[in-house]
Coordinates of C-alpha atoms in Angstrom, one line a residue:
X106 CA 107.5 -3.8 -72.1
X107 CA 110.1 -1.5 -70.5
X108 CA 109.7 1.0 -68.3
X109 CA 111.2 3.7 -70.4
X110 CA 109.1 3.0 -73.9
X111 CA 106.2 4.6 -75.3
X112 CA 103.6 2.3 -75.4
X113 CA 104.4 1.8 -71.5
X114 CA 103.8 5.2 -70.8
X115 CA 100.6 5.4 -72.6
X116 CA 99.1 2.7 -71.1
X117 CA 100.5 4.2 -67.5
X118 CA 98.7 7.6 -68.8
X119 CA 95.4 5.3 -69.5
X120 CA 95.4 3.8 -66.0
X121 CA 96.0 7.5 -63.9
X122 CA 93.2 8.4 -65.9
X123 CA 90.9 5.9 -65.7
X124 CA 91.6 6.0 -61.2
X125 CA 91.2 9.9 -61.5
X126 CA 87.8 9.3 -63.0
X127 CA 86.7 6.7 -60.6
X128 CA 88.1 8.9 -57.7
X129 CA 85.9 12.2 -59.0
X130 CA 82.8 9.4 -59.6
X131 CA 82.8 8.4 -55.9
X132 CA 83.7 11.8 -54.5
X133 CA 80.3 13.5 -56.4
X134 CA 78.0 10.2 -55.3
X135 CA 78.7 11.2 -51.8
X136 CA 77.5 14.4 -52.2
X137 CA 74.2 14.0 -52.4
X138 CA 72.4 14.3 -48.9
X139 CA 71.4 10.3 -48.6
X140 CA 70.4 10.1 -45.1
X141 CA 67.8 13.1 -45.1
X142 CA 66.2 11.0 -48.0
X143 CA 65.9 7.8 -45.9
X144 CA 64.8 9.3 -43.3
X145 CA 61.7 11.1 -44.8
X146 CA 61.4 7.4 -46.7
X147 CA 61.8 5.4 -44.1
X148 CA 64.7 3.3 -45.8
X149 CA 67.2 2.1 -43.6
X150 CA 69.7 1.1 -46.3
X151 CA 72.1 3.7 -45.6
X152 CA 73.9 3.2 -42.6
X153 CA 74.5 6.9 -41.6
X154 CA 70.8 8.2 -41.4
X155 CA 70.9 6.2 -37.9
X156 CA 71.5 9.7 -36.6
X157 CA 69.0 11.7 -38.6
X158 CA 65.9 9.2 -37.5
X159 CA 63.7 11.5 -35.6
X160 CA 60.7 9.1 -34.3
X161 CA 60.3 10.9 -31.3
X162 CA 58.8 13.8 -33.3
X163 CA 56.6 11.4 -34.3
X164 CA 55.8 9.8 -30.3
X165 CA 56.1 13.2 -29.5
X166 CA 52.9 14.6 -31.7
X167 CA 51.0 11.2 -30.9
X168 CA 51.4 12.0 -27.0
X169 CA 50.6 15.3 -27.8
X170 CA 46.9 13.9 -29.1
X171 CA 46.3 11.9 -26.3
X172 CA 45.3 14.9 -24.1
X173 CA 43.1 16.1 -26.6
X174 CA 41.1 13.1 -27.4
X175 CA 40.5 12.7 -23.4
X176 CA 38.4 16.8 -23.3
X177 CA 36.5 15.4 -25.8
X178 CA 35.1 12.4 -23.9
X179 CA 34.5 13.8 -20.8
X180 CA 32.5 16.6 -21.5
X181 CA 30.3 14.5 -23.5
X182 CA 29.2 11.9 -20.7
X183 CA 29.0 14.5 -18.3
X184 CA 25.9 16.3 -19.7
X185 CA 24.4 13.2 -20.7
X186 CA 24.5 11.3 -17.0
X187 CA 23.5 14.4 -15.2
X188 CA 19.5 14.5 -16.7
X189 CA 19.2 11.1 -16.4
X190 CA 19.8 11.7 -12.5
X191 CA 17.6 14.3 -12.2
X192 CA 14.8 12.6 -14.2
X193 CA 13.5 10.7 -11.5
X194 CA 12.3 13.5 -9.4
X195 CA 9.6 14.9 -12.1
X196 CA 7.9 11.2 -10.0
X197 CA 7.5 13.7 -6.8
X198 CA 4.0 15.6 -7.9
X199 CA 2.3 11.9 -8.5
X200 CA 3.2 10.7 -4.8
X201 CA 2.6 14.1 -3.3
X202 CA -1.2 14.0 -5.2
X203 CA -1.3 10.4 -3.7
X204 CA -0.3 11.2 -0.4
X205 CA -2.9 14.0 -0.5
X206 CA -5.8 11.5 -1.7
X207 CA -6.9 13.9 -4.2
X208 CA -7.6 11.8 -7.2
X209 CA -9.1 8.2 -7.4
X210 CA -9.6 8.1 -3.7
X211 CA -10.5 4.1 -2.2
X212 CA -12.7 5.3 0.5
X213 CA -12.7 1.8 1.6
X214 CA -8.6 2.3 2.6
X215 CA -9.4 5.9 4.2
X216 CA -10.0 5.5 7.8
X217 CA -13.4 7.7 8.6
X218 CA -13.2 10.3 10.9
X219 CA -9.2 10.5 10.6
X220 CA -9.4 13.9 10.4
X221 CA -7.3 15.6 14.1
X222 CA -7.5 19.5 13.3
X223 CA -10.5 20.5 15.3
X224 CA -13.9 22.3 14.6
X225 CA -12.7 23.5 11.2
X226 CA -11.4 22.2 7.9
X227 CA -9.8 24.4 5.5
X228 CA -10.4 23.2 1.8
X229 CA -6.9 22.2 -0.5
X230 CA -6.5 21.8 -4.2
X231 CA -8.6 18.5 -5.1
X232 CA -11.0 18.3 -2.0
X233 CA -14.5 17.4 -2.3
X234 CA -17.1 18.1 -0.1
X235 CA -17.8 14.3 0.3
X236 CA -14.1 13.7 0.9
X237 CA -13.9 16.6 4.0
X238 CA -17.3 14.8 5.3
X239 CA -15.7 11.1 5.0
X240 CA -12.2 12.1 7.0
X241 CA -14.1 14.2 9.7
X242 CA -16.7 11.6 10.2
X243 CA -20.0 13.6 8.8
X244 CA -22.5 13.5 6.8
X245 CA -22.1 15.2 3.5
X246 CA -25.6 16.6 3.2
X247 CA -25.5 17.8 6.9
X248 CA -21.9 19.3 6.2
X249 CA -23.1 21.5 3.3
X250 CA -25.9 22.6 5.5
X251 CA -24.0 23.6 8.1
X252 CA -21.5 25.6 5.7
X253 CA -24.9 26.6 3.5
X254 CA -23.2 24.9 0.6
X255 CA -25.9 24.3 -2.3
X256 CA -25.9 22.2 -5.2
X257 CA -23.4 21.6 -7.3
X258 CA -21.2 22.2 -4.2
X259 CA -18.6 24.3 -5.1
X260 CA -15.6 24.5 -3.1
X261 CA -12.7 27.2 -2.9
X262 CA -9.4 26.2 -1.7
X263 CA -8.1 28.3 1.4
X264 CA -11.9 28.3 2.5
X265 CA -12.6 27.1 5.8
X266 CA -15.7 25.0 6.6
X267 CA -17.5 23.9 9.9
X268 CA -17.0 20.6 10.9
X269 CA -17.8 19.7 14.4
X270 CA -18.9 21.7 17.2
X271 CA -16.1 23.2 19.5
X272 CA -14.7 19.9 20.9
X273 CA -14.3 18.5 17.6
X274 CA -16.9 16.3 17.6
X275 CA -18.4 15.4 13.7
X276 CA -22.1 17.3 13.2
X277 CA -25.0 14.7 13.8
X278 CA -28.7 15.2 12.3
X279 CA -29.7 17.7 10.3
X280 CA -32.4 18.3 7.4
X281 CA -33.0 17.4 4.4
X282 CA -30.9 16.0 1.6
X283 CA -28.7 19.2 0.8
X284 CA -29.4 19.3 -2.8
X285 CA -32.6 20.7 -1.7
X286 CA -31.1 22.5 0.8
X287 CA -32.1 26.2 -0.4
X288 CA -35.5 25.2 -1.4
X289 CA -36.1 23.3 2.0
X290 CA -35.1 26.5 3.6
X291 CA -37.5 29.1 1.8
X292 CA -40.3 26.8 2.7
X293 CA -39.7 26.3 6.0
X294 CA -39.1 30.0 6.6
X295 CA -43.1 30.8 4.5
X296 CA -44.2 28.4 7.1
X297 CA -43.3 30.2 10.2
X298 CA -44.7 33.4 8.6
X299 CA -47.9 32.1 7.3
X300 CA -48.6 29.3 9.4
X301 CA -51.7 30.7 10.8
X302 CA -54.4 27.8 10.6
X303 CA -52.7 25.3 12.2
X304 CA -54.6 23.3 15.0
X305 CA -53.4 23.1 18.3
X306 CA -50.8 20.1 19.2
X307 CA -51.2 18.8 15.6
X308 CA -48.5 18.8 12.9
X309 CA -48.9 20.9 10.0
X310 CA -47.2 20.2 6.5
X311 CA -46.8 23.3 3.9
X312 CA -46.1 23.5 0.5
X313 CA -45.0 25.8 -1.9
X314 CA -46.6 27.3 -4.7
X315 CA -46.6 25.4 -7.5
X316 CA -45.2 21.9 -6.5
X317 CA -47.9 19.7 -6.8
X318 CA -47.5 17.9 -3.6
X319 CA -50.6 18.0 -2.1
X320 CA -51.8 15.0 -4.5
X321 CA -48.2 13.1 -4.0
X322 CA -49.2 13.7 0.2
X323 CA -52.1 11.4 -0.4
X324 CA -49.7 8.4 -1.2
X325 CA -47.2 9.7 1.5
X326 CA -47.0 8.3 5.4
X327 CA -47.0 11.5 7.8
X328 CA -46.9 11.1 11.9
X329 CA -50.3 13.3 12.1
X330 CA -54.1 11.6 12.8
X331 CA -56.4 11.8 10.6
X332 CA -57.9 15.9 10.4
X333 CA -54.6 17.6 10.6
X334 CA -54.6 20.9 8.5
X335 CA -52.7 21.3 5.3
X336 CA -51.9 24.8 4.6
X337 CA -50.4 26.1 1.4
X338 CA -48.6 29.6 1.6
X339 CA -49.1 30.9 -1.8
X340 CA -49.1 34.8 -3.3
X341 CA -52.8 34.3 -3.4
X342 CA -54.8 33.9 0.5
X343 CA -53.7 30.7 2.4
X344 CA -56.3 27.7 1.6
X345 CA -56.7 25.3 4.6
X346 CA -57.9 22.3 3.4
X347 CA -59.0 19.0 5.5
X348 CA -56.0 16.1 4.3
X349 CA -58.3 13.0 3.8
X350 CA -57.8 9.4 4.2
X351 CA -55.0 9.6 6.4
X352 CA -55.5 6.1 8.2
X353 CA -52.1 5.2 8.2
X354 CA -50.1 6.8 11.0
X355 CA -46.8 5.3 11.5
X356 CA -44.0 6.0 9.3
X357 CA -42.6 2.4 9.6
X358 CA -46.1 0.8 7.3
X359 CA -45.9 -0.2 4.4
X360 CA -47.1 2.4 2.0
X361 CA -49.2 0.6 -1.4
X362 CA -48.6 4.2 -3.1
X363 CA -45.2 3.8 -2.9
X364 CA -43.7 2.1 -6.5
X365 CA -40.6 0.4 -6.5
X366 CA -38.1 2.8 -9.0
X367 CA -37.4 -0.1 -10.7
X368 CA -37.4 -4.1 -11.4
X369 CA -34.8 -6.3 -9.7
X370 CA -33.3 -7.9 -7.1
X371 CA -31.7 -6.4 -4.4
X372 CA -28.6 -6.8 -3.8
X373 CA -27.6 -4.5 -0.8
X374 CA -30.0 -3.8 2.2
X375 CA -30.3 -0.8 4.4
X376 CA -28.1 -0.4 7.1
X377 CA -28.8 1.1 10.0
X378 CA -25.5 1.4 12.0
X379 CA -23.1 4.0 11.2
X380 CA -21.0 3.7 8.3
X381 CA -24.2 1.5 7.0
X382 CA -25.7 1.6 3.4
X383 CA -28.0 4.6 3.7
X384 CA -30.4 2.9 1.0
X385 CA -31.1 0.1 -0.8
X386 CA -28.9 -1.4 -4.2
X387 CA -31.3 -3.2 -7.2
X388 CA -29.2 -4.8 -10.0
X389 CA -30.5 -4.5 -13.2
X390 CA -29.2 -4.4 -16.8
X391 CA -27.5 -1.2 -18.4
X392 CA -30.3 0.9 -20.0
X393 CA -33.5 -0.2 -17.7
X394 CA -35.9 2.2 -17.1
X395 CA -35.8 4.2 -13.8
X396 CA -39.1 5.5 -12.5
X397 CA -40.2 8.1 -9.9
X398 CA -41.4 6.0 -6.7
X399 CA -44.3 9.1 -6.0
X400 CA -45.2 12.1 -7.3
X401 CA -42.7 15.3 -6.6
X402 CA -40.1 17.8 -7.9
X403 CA -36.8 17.3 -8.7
X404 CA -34.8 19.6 -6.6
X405 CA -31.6 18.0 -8.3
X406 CA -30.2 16.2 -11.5
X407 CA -26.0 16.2 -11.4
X408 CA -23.0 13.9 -11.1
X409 CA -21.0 16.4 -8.5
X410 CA -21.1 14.4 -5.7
X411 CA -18.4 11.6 -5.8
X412 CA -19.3 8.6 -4.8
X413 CA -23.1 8.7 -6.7
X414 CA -22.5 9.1 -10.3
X415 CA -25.8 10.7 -12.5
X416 CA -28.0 11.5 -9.2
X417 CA -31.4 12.7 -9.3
X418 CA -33.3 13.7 -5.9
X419 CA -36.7 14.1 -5.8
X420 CA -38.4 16.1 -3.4
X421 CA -42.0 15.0 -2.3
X422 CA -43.3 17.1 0.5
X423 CA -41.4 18.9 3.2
X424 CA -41.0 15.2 5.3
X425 CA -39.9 13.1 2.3
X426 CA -37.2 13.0 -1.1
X427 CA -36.1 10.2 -2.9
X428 CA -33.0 9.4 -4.3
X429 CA -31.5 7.7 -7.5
X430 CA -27.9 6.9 -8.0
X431 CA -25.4 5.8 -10.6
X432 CA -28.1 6.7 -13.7
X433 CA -26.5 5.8 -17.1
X434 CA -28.5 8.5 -18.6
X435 CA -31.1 11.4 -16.8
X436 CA -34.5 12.1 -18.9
X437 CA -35.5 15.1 -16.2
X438 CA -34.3 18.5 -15.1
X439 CA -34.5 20.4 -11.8
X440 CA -37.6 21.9 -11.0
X441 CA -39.3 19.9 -13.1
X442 CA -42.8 18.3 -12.2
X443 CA -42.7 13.9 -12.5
X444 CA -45.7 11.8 -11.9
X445 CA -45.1 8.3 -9.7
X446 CA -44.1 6.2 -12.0
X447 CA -42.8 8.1 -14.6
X448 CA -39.4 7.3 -16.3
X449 CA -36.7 9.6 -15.3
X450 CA -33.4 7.7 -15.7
X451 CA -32.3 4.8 -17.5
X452 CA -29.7 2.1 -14.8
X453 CA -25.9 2.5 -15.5
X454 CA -22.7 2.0 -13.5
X455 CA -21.4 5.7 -13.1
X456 CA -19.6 6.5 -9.9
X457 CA -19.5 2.3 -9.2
X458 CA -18.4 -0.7 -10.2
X459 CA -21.5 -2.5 -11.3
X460 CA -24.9 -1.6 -13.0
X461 CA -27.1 -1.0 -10.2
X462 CA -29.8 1.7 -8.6
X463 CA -28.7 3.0 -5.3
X464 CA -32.3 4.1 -4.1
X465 CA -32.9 6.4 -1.1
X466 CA -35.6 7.2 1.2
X467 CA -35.1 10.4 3.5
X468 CA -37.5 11.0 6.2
X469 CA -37.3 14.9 7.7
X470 CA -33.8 14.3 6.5
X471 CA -33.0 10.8 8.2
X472 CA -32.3 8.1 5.9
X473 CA -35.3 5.3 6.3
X474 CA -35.1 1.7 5.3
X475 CA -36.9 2.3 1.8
X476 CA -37.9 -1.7 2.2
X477 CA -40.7 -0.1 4.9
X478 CA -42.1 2.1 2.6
X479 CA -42.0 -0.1 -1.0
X480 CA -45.1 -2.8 -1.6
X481 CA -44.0 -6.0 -1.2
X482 CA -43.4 -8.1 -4.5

């Protein structure tokens, strides 16, 4: 084929044209803007998105959540662990109320007598009256007398009591048994005022209207012979009558009129040194029967004294009372009238350990072994 023919140039026509449309195919496919489509892809087949990657947008927004994740931690822990620390000091009020004894006192770790503040002791927030007696080394019943506390003992905090004389020693002696203390008292002031048949250098007893105790005297040791004049100031004109059969003088006899308060053995004796059992402790079984020992009035029926549980005090004559303690139940009420040997409590374990009677002799106020007064069984 030569150069000059026809077909030659046709052919040559075909081939520019054929090139021209390859050339215009390639030059529109690289139109199209590739690498922006990789990139938002992730395809890395197209070699010239290498400088449209943008990963440090990407770092850059995680960096950016780092500092926001780390507030969101901390102020969460911080409210948490901040309670917890102060938790421990709600503990505070329970050793301050132990320090201060003031509930479920162990007398038996409380040194008596510890009290240091002189003549006077001014009541706080949980104080008892037989708590104030124990630390300043009295007696509880000569404590309330002193302060003329009654029955139940009531106690105000801020108010100041009495408790030794001005050096500070404890009050010693005393009366009667301070549940009785205001009845005591009225007697004993009728006596002085009506007292006018007494004989000369011989004791008189007196009793007040009402209280029966002229029979219980019969049964009752009194340091007087035989003759000594009983007078009872009543509203109506004083009666002197002769007391008879008073053979037995001495206070330390035993006395066959006497009953023991209840059966058992006993378990603690009287003790006469300081600090010593003031009575005597019979065991017995929970619901045994509790008699009067003689004839009397009870001048008190409570459980406000700590240390005594259900305690009933029975008031014979003006020399002698009687007392039972830790009573599961009380069948009598104050004032009332009770016969020697009648039931008036049945034995429990309240304000003690164990099911007992604490029983209680009190002679012109001063505790007696009750052993020298019971009949012996």
């Amino acid at each position: 084929m030569s150069a000059g023919s026809p077909k030659f140039t046709v052919s040559r026509i075909a081939a520019l044209s054929l090139v021209s449309l390859w050339l215009a195919g390639c030059t529109s496919s690289s139109n199209p803007p590739a690498p922006v489509t990789s990139v938002d892809s992730g395809s890395s087949s197209n070699t010239n998105s290498g400088m449209l990657i943008t990963p440090p947008p990407k770092m850059g927004a995680t960096t950016q959540q780092t500092p926001q994740q780390a507030p969101q931690i901390q102020p969460v822990q911080r409210p948490v662990t901040q309670p917890m620390q102060t938790q421990p000091v709600t503990e505070q009020p329970v050793q301050m109320e132990n320090g201060r004894i003031v509930y479920n006192r162990q007398y038996g770790n409380i040194p008596k007598g510890s009290y240091t503040g002189g003549s006077t002791y001014t009541v706080k927030k949980g104080d008892t009256l037989f708590y104030i007696a124990w630390i300043t080394g009295n007696d509880f019943r000569d404590l309330a007398q002193r302060n003329s506390i009654s029955a139940p003992y009531s106690l105000n905090v801020g108010q100041t009591l009495q408790v030794g004389n001005a050096s500070g020693t404890p009050i010693t002696g005393g009366n009667a048994i301070t549940q009785a203390d205001a009845a005591q008292q009225g007697v004993v002031t009728r006596s002085a005022q009506n007292s006018t048949v007494a004989v000369a250098s011989q004791p008189t007893i007196t009793y007040s209207e009402g209280s029966g105790e002229q029979s219980a005297n019969k049964m009752l040791p009194n340091n007087k012979p035989a003759g000594t004049v009983v007078t009872a100031p009543v509203t109506a004109p004083t009666v002197s009558t002769t007391e008879p059969n008073a053979s037995s003088t001495s206070t330390s006899a035993p006395i066959s009129a006497w009953r023991w308060p209840t059966d058992g053995k006993v378990i603690e004796n009287f003790g006469a040194s300081e600090g010593g059992n003031k009575g005597i402790d019979i065991a017995g079984s929970k619901g045994q029967a509790i008699v009067a020992t003689a004839d009397g009035r009870v001048v008190y029926a409570g459980n406000a004294l700590r240390g005594y549980g259900n305690l009933i005090i029975i008031k014979h004559n003006d020399d002698y009372l009687s007392a039972y303690a830790h009573n599961d139940t009380m069948l009598v009420r104050e004032q009332q009238e009770v016969k020697a040997g009648q039931k008036i409590a049945t034995m429990g374990s309240t304000g003690t350990s164990s099911t007992r009677l604490h029983f209680e002799i009190r002679y012109k106020g001063k505790s007696v072994n009750p052993l020298r007064y019971l009949p012996q069984r």
